[in-house]
């Protein structure tokens, strides 16, 4: 493994866990200089892992070039390459990992494999100034309530089946909604939910600190198909039930840990209704409510670069021979010494 002491302090971050291929340049002092992205939009149905990986391979050169150009940083000025090592879809992860290994070898700089969930938490902390939050991380592939304790981000509650974002996406697809570039399914559901007038009863499933969304999704589709309300009413009811579940579990983690902040991160963090519900809970517990900015909410290269910088500065790097992807890499398996170092 080539070792070059950082002379220019920039990290290139590569994200490719699912539908997004992202590349970003972030400086070691935490400035996001670029954050380029190209999302795979399936013609029909959900994400096909091999199709998404093919998309990532096709756009990688363009996205990487854009990341360097926007940042006005040359590849030779990069001192670290970070990539999403997991969790995620195997073929997609491998495409990003291959690009990262090739670049790190070519540039003779260290490589660091980043846990995708850690990336979402750390970019939320960087962007909002949160130091020690209870984090609700909600995205297309994950739903996790966590807080830092004794060297690791501990999971207090998580989904037992599908993720929050996935629940919204599969519901939207089943009832015939269309997503657009810049308006993912979750945002389309949010738009419609604002016009909902009638609450349609749907199953609320919290088991201990864990959550289940698959029955809720099925019930919402059934409610639409049996005309229990307009699509706006069902979107409104789906959001009310799902977000109340998330808020309940987050509030319990907050009451238990007494942390000073609540951080909302991940693609679903863009949702204003969810933001407002969590803010009420944070206020009631005297905690500061922090939400990741929209441009850093969904999967992106900047969060990988920043988490890579934090890890590298704590002495962590990933030799190429150990850089295989880990599709089931859990958040609580990651030793995070940089958090304690604060
Ligand atoms: P990520 O997996 O972090 O890239 O986030 C993508 C997920 O965020 C998808 O499931 C989207 O439908 C969801 N999403 C994006 N915008 C919104 C929104 N405004 N409300 C709810 N979900 C959203
Ligand atoms: Mg995504």
Short mmCIF file of N, CA, C and O in Angstrom, two decimals, residues 160-261:
data_model
loop_
_atom_site.label_atom_id
_atom_site.label_comp_id
_atom_site.label_asym_id
_atom_site.label_seq_id
_atom_site.Cartn_x
_atom_site.Cartn_y
_atom_site.Cartn_z
N UNK A 160 -37.41 -3.45 10.94
CA UNK A 160 -37.30 -4.91 10.92
C UNK A 160 -37.51 -5.44 9.51
O UNK A 160 -37.29 -6.61 9.25
N UNK A 161 -37.98 -4.59 8.61
CA UNK A 161 -38.18 -5.06 7.23
C UNK A 161 -37.71 -3.98 6.24
O UNK A 161 -36.52 -3.77 6.12
N UNK A 162 -38.64 -3.30 5.58
CA UNK A 162 -38.19 -2.33 4.57
C UNK A 162 -37.89 -0.98 5.23
O UNK A 162 -38.37 -0.68 6.32
N UNK A 163 -37.11 -0.17 4.51
CA UNK A 163 -36.73 1.16 5.03
C UNK A 163 -37.87 2.15 4.78
O UNK A 163 -38.73 1.94 3.93
N UNK A 164 -37.83 3.25 5.55
CA UNK A 164 -38.87 4.30 5.41
C UNK A 164 -38.98 4.79 3.98
O UNK A 164 -40.08 4.88 3.41
N UNK A 165 -37.85 5.14 3.38
CA UNK A 165 -37.87 5.67 2.01
C UNK A 165 -38.38 4.63 1.03
O UNK A 165 -39.16 4.94 0.12
N UNK A 166 -37.99 3.39 1.25
CA UNK A 166 -38.44 2.32 0.37
C UNK A 166 -39.95 2.14 0.47
O UNK A 166 -40.63 1.90 -0.53
N UNK A 167 -40.49 2.28 1.69
CA UNK A 167 -41.94 2.18 1.90
C UNK A 167 -42.65 3.25 1.05
O UNK A 167 -43.63 2.96 0.36
N UNK A 168 -42.15 4.48 1.09
CA UNK A 168 -42.75 5.56 0.29
C UNK A 168 -42.60 5.27 -1.20
O UNK A 168 -43.53 5.47 -1.99
N UNK A 169 -41.43 4.78 -1.59
CA UNK A 169 -41.15 4.54 -3.01
C UNK A 169 -42.04 3.42 -3.57
O UNK A 169 -42.62 3.57 -4.65
N UNK A 170 -42.16 2.31 -2.84
CA UNK A 170 -42.94 1.19 -3.39
C UNK A 170 -44.43 1.53 -3.37
O UNK A 170 -45.17 1.15 -4.28
N UNK A 171 -44.86 2.29 -2.37
CA UNK A 171 -46.25 2.74 -2.35
C UNK A 171 -46.52 3.63 -3.57
O UNK A 171 -47.49 3.43 -4.30
N UNK A 172 -45.66 4.61 -3.78
CA UNK A 172 -45.85 5.56 -4.88
C UNK A 172 -45.91 4.84 -6.22
O UNK A 172 -46.77 5.12 -7.06
N UNK A 173 -45.02 3.87 -6.37
CA UNK A 173 -44.99 3.13 -7.64
C UNK A 173 -46.26 2.31 -7.80
O UNK A 173 -46.87 2.28 -8.87
N UNK A 174 -46.71 1.68 -6.71
CA UNK A 174 -47.89 0.81 -6.78
C UNK A 174 -49.16 1.60 -7.12
O UNK A 174 -50.07 1.06 -7.75
N UNK A 175 -49.24 2.86 -6.69
CA UNK A 175 -50.45 3.63 -6.98
C UNK A 175 -50.30 4.51 -8.22
O UNK A 175 -51.15 5.34 -8.51
N UNK A 176 -49.20 4.29 -8.95
CA UNK A 176 -49.06 4.92 -10.27
C UNK A 176 -48.49 6.33 -10.28
O UNK A 176 -48.64 7.05 -11.26
N UNK A 177 -47.82 6.75 -9.19
CA UNK A 177 -47.20 8.08 -9.21
C UNK A 177 -45.92 8.04 -10.05
O UNK A 177 -45.34 6.97 -10.26
N UNK A 178 -45.48 9.20 -10.51
CA UNK A 178 -44.26 9.28 -11.33
C UNK A 178 -43.21 10.09 -10.60
O UNK A 178 -43.52 11.18 -10.10
N UNK A 179 -41.97 9.57 -10.54
CA UNK A 179 -40.90 10.40 -9.99
C UNK A 179 -40.20 11.10 -11.13
O UNK A 179 -40.26 10.68 -12.29
N UNK A 180 -39.57 12.22 -10.81
CA UNK A 180 -38.86 13.00 -11.82
C UNK A 180 -37.47 13.31 -11.28
O UNK A 180 -37.25 13.25 -10.06
N UNK A 181 -36.56 13.67 -12.18
CA UNK A 181 -35.23 14.12 -11.72
C UNK A 181 -35.48 15.32 -10.82
O UNK A 181 -36.21 16.24 -11.19
N UNK A 182 -34.95 15.30 -9.64
CA UNK A 182 -35.17 16.41 -8.70
C UNK A 182 -36.42 16.25 -7.86
O UNK A 182 -36.63 17.00 -6.91
N UNK A 183 -37.29 15.31 -8.18
CA UNK A 183 -38.48 15.04 -7.35
C UNK A 183 -38.64 13.54 -7.19
O UNK A 183 -39.42 12.90 -7.90
N UNK A 184 -37.88 12.96 -6.26
CA UNK A 184 -38.00 11.51 -6.03
C UNK A 184 -39.38 11.18 -5.47
O UNK A 184 -40.13 12.07 -5.04
N UNK A 185 -39.72 9.89 -5.45
CA UNK A 185 -41.04 9.47 -5.01
C UNK A 185 -41.44 10.07 -3.66
O UNK A 185 -42.57 10.50 -3.46
N UNK A 186 -40.50 10.08 -2.71
CA UNK A 186 -40.82 10.61 -1.38
C UNK A 186 -41.29 12.06 -1.45
O UNK A 186 -42.21 12.46 -0.72
N UNK A 187 -40.67 12.83 -2.33
CA UNK A 187 -41.06 14.24 -2.48
C UNK A 187 -42.42 14.35 -3.14
O UNK A 187 -43.22 15.25 -2.83
N UNK A 188 -42.72 13.44 -4.07
CA UNK A 188 -44.03 13.44 -4.74
C UNK A 188 -45.13 13.10 -3.72
O UNK A 188 -46.18 13.75 -3.67
N UNK A 189 -44.86 12.10 -2.86
CA UNK A 189 -45.82 11.74 -1.80
C UNK A 189 -46.02 12.94 -0.87
O UNK A 189 -47.15 13.27 -0.49
N UNK A 190 -44.93 13.63 -0.54
CA UNK A 190 -45.04 14.79 0.35
C UNK A 190 -45.93 15.88 -0.26
O UNK A 190 -46.78 16.45 0.43
N UNK A 191 -45.73 16.15 -1.56
CA UNK A 191 -46.55 17.17 -2.25
C UNK A 191 -48.03 16.83 -2.14
O UNK A 191 -48.86 17.67 -1.80
N UNK A 192 -48.35 15.56 -2.45
CA UNK A 192 -49.76 15.13 -2.44
C UNK A 192 -50.32 15.14 -1.01
O UNK A 192 -51.48 15.51 -0.80
N UNK A 193 -49.49 14.73 -0.05
CA UNK A 193 -49.95 14.64 1.35
C UNK A 193 -50.43 15.99 1.85
O UNK A 193 -51.36 16.07 2.66
N UNK A 194 -49.82 17.06 1.35
CA UNK A 194 -50.23 18.41 1.80
C UNK A 194 -51.67 18.71 1.42
O UNK A 194 -52.33 19.52 2.03
N UNK A 195 -52.15 18.02 0.37
CA UNK A 195 -53.54 18.27 -0.08
C UNK A 195 -54.53 17.27 0.52
O UNK A 195 -55.72 17.33 0.24
N UNK A 196 -54.03 16.30 1.32
CA UNK A 196 -54.91 15.30 1.92
C UNK A 196 -55.82 15.93 2.96
O UNK A 196 -55.40 16.82 3.70
N UNK A 197 -57.08 15.46 3.00
CA UNK A 197 -58.05 16.06 3.95
C UNK A 197 -58.53 15.05 4.97
O UNK A 197 -58.84 15.38 6.09
N UNK A 198 -58.60 13.77 4.54
CA UNK A 198 -59.22 12.76 5.41
C UNK A 198 -58.15 11.79 5.92
O UNK A 198 -57.30 11.34 5.14
N UNK A 199 -58.19 11.47 7.22
CA UNK A 199 -57.25 10.47 7.75
C UNK A 199 -57.83 9.08 7.57
O UNK A 199 -58.93 8.79 8.02
N UNK A 200 -57.09 8.22 6.90
CA UNK A 200 -57.49 6.83 6.69
C UNK A 200 -56.67 5.98 7.64
O UNK A 200 -55.43 6.08 7.65
N UNK A 201 -57.33 5.15 8.43
CA UNK A 201 -56.62 4.37 9.45
C UNK A 201 -55.68 3.35 8.80
O UNK A 201 -56.07 2.60 7.90
N UNK A 202 -54.43 3.33 9.25
CA UNK A 202 -53.41 2.41 8.72
C UNK A 202 -52.64 1.81 9.90
O UNK A 202 -52.56 2.44 10.96
N UNK A 203 -52.04 0.62 9.74
CA UNK A 203 -51.39 -0.03 10.90
C UNK A 203 -50.11 0.69 11.36
O UNK A 203 -49.25 1.03 10.56
N UNK A 204 -50.06 0.87 12.67
CA UNK A 204 -48.95 1.55 13.34
C UNK A 204 -48.15 0.45 14.04
O UNK A 204 -48.64 -0.18 14.98
N UNK A 205 -46.91 0.17 13.56
CA UNK A 205 -46.19 -0.99 14.09
C UNK A 205 -44.83 -0.60 14.66
O UNK A 205 -43.85 -0.45 13.92
N UNK A 206 -44.81 -0.47 15.99
CA UNK A 206 -43.54 -0.27 16.71
C UNK A 206 -43.40 -1.46 17.64
O UNK A 206 -44.31 -1.74 18.43
N UNK A 207 -42.28 -2.18 17.54
CA UNK A 207 -42.05 -3.35 18.40
C UNK A 207 -40.85 -3.05 19.27
O UNK A 207 -39.72 -3.09 18.77
N UNK A 208 -41.08 -2.74 20.54
CA UNK A 208 -39.98 -2.31 21.39
C UNK A 208 -39.45 -1.01 20.83
O UNK A 208 -40.19 -0.03 20.72
N UNK A 209 -38.18 -1.00 20.41
CA UNK A 209 -37.61 0.20 19.79
C UNK A 209 -37.52 0.05 18.26
O UNK A 209 -37.00 0.92 17.58
N UNK A 210 -37.98 -1.08 17.74
CA UNK A 210 -37.87 -1.31 16.30
C UNK A 210 -39.18 -1.01 15.58
O UNK A 210 -40.24 -0.92 16.19
N UNK A 211 -39.06 -0.88 14.26
CA UNK A 211 -40.19 -0.45 13.45
C UNK A 211 -40.42 -1.43 12.31
O UNK A 211 -39.49 -2.08 11.85
N UNK A 212 -41.68 -1.46 11.85
CA UNK A 212 -41.99 -2.29 10.68
C UNK A 212 -42.84 -1.48 9.72
O UNK A 212 -43.82 -0.86 10.12
N UNK A 213 -42.43 -1.46 8.45
CA UNK A 213 -43.14 -0.65 7.46
C UNK A 213 -43.80 -1.47 6.35
O UNK A 213 -44.53 -0.91 5.55
N UNK A 214 -43.54 -2.78 6.30
CA UNK A 214 -44.05 -3.51 5.13
C UNK A 214 -45.57 -3.67 5.20
O UNK A 214 -46.26 -3.54 4.19
N UNK A 215 -46.13 -3.91 6.41
CA UNK A 215 -47.59 -4.02 6.55
C UNK A 215 -48.26 -2.68 6.27
O UNK A 215 -49.33 -2.62 5.66
N UNK A 216 -47.60 -1.62 6.69
CA UNK A 216 -48.12 -0.27 6.45
C UNK A 216 -48.19 0.02 4.95
O UNK A 216 -49.20 0.53 4.45
N UNK A 217 -47.14 -0.36 4.26
CA UNK A 217 -47.12 -0.16 2.81
C UNK A 217 -48.27 -0.91 2.14
O UNK A 217 -49.02 -0.36 1.34
N UNK A 218 -48.42 -2.20 2.52
CA UNK A 218 -49.49 -3.02 1.90
C UNK A 218 -50.86 -2.42 2.22
O UNK A 218 -51.73 -2.32 1.33
N UNK A 219 -51.06 -2.02 3.47
CA UNK A 219 -52.36 -1.46 3.87
C UNK A 219 -52.64 -0.16 3.13
O UNK A 219 -53.79 0.11 2.74
N UNK A 220 -51.62 0.64 2.91
CA UNK A 220 -51.81 1.92 2.20
C UNK A 220 -52.21 1.65 0.74
O UNK A 220 -53.11 2.30 0.20
N UNK A 221 -51.56 0.68 0.11
CA UNK A 221 -51.91 0.34 -1.28
C UNK A 221 -53.34 -0.21 -1.32
O UNK A 221 -54.15 0.19 -2.18
N UNK A 222 -53.68 -1.09 -0.36
CA UNK A 222 -55.06 -1.64 -0.31
C UNK A 222 -56.08 -0.54 -0.10
O UNK A 222 -57.15 -0.56 -0.72
N UNK A 223 -55.77 0.41 0.77
CA UNK A 223 -56.70 1.52 1.04
C UNK A 223 -56.95 2.32 -0.23
O UNK A 223 -58.07 2.74 -0.52
N UNK A 224 -55.89 2.50 -1.03
CA UNK A 224 -56.04 3.23 -2.29
C UNK A 224 -56.90 2.42 -3.26
O UNK A 224 -57.84 2.95 -3.87
N UNK A 225 -56.59 1.13 -3.38
CA UNK A 225 -57.30 0.29 -4.35
C UNK A 225 -58.76 0.09 -3.98
O UNK A 225 -59.61 -0.13 -4.84
N UNK A 226 -59.08 0.14 -2.69
CA UNK A 226 -60.49 -0.03 -2.30
C UNK A 226 -61.18 1.31 -2.04
O UNK A 226 -62.20 1.38 -1.36
N UNK A 227 -60.59 2.36 -2.61
CA UNK A 227 -61.20 3.70 -2.58
C UNK A 227 -61.56 4.20 -1.17
O UNK A 227 -62.59 4.83 -0.98
N UNK A 228 -60.68 3.93 -0.21
CA UNK A 228 -60.96 4.43 1.15
C UNK A 228 -60.68 5.93 1.27
O UNK A 228 -60.99 6.56 2.29
N UNK A 229 -60.06 6.47 0.26
CA UNK A 229 -59.76 7.91 0.25
C UNK A 229 -59.08 8.25 -1.07
O UNK A 229 -58.76 7.35 -1.86
N UNK A 230 -58.87 9.53 -1.31
CA UNK A 230 -58.16 9.95 -2.52
C UNK A 230 -56.68 9.62 -2.35
O UNK A 230 -56.23 9.34 -1.23
N UNK A 231 -55.93 9.70 -3.43
CA UNK A 231 -54.49 9.42 -3.30
C UNK A 231 -53.85 10.43 -2.35
O UNK A 231 -52.93 10.09 -1.59
N UNK A 232 -54.37 11.66 -2.35
CA UNK A 232 -53.85 12.68 -1.43
C UNK A 232 -54.11 12.27 0.03
O UNK A 232 -53.24 12.40 0.89
N UNK A 233 -55.34 11.76 0.28
CA UNK A 233 -55.69 11.32 1.64
C UNK A 233 -54.78 10.18 2.10
O UNK A 233 -54.34 10.14 3.26
N UNK A 234 -54.51 9.25 1.20
CA UNK A 234 -53.69 8.10 1.58
C UNK A 234 -52.24 8.54 1.81
O UNK A 234 -51.59 8.10 2.75
N UNK A 235 -51.73 9.43 0.96
CA UNK A 235 -50.36 9.94 1.15
C UNK A 235 -50.27 10.64 2.51
O UNK A 235 -49.31 10.44 3.27
N UNK A 236 -51.27 11.45 2.81
CA UNK A 236 -51.31 12.17 4.09
C UNK A 236 -51.32 11.17 5.26
O UNK A 236 -50.54 11.30 6.22
N UNK A 237 -52.17 10.15 5.18
CA UNK A 237 -52.31 9.19 6.28
C UNK A 237 -51.04 8.35 6.43
O UNK A 237 -50.58 8.07 7.54
N UNK A 238 -50.47 7.97 5.28
CA UNK A 238 -49.23 7.17 5.31
C UNK A 238 -48.13 7.96 6.02
O UNK A 238 -47.42 7.43 6.89
N UNK A 239 -47.99 9.23 5.65
CA UNK A 239 -46.96 10.06 6.30
C UNK A 239 -47.23 10.20 7.80
O UNK A 239 -46.33 10.08 8.62
N UNK A 240 -48.51 10.47 8.15
CA UNK A 240 -48.85 10.66 9.57
C UNK A 240 -48.44 9.44 10.39
O UNK A 240 -47.82 9.56 11.45
N UNK A 241 -48.83 8.26 9.90
CA UNK A 241 -48.58 7.03 10.66
C UNK A 241 -47.07 6.72 10.71
O UNK A 241 -46.50 6.51 11.77
N UNK A 242 -46.45 6.72 9.54
CA UNK A 242 -45.03 6.34 9.47
C UNK A 242 -44.17 7.32 10.28
O UNK A 242 -43.28 6.90 11.04
N UNK A 243 -44.43 8.60 10.13
CA UNK A 243 -43.58 9.59 10.80
C UNK A 243 -43.86 9.62 12.32
O UNK A 243 -42.95 9.93 13.10
N UNK A 244 -45.10 9.27 12.72
CA UNK A 244 -45.36 9.17 14.17
C UNK A 244 -44.56 8.01 14.75
O UNK A 244 -44.02 8.11 15.86
N UNK A 245 -44.48 6.91 14.02
CA UNK A 245 -43.68 5.76 14.48
C UNK A 245 -42.21 6.19 14.66
O UNK A 245 -41.58 5.89 15.68
N UNK A 246 -41.67 6.87 13.65
CA UNK A 246 -40.27 7.31 13.72
C UNK A 246 -40.06 8.28 14.89
O UNK A 246 -39.05 8.20 15.61
N UNK A 247 -41.03 9.15 15.07
CA UNK A 247 -40.90 10.16 16.12
C UNK A 247 -40.96 9.51 17.50
O UNK A 247 -40.21 9.88 18.41
N UNK A 248 -41.84 8.53 17.64
CA UNK A 248 -41.95 7.84 18.94
C UNK A 248 -40.62 7.20 19.35
O UNK A 248 -40.14 7.36 20.47
N UNK A 249 -40.03 6.47 18.42
CA UNK A 249 -38.78 5.76 18.74
C UNK A 249 -37.63 6.75 18.99
O UNK A 249 -36.83 6.58 19.91
N UNK A 250 -37.59 7.80 18.18
CA UNK A 250 -36.54 8.81 18.38
C UNK A 250 -36.70 9.48 19.74
O UNK A 250 -35.72 9.70 20.45
N UNK A 251 -37.94 9.77 20.10
CA UNK A 251 -38.18 10.42 21.39
C UNK A 251 -37.74 9.51 22.54
O UNK A 251 -37.13 9.96 23.51
N UNK A 252 -38.02 8.22 22.43
CA UNK A 252 -37.61 7.32 23.51
C UNK A 252 -36.09 7.24 23.64
O UNK A 252 -35.54 7.21 24.73
N UNK A 253 -35.41 7.22 22.48
CA UNK A 253 -33.93 7.20 22.52
C UNK A 253 -33.41 8.48 23.17
O UNK A 253 -32.45 8.47 23.94
N UNK A 254 -34.07 9.59 22.87
CA UNK A 254 -33.66 10.88 23.41
C UNK A 254 -33.90 10.92 24.93
O UNK A 254 -33.02 11.36 25.70
N UNK A 255 -35.04 10.44 25.37
CA UNK A 255 -35.37 10.44 26.80
C UNK A 255 -34.37 9.54 27.55
O UNK A 255 -33.94 9.86 28.66
N UNK A 256 -34.00 8.44 26.93
CA UNK A 256 -33.08 7.49 27.56
C UNK A 256 -31.65 8.04 27.64
O UNK A 256 -30.99 7.93 28.65
N UNK A 257 -31.19 8.61 26.52
CA UNK A 257 -29.78 9.03 26.47
C UNK A 257 -29.55 10.45 26.98
O UNK A 257 -28.42 10.79 27.30
N UNK A 258 -30.62 11.26 26.97
CA UNK A 258 -30.50 12.67 27.38
C UNK A 258 -29.47 13.43 26.54
O UNK A 258 -28.78 14.33 27.04
N UNK A 259 -29.37 13.07 25.28
CA UNK A 259 -28.41 13.75 24.41
C UNK A 259 -28.88 15.19 24.15
O UNK A 259 -30.09 15.46 24.20
N UNK A 260 -27.96 16.09 23.83
CA UNK A 260 -28.34 17.50 23.69
C UNK A 260 -28.93 17.88 22.32
O UNK A 260 -29.39 19.00 22.15
N UNK A 261 -28.85 16.95 21.36
CA UNK A 261 -29.31 17.28 20.00
C UNK A 261 -30.06 16.11 19.37
O UNK A 261 -29.81 14.95 19.72
#
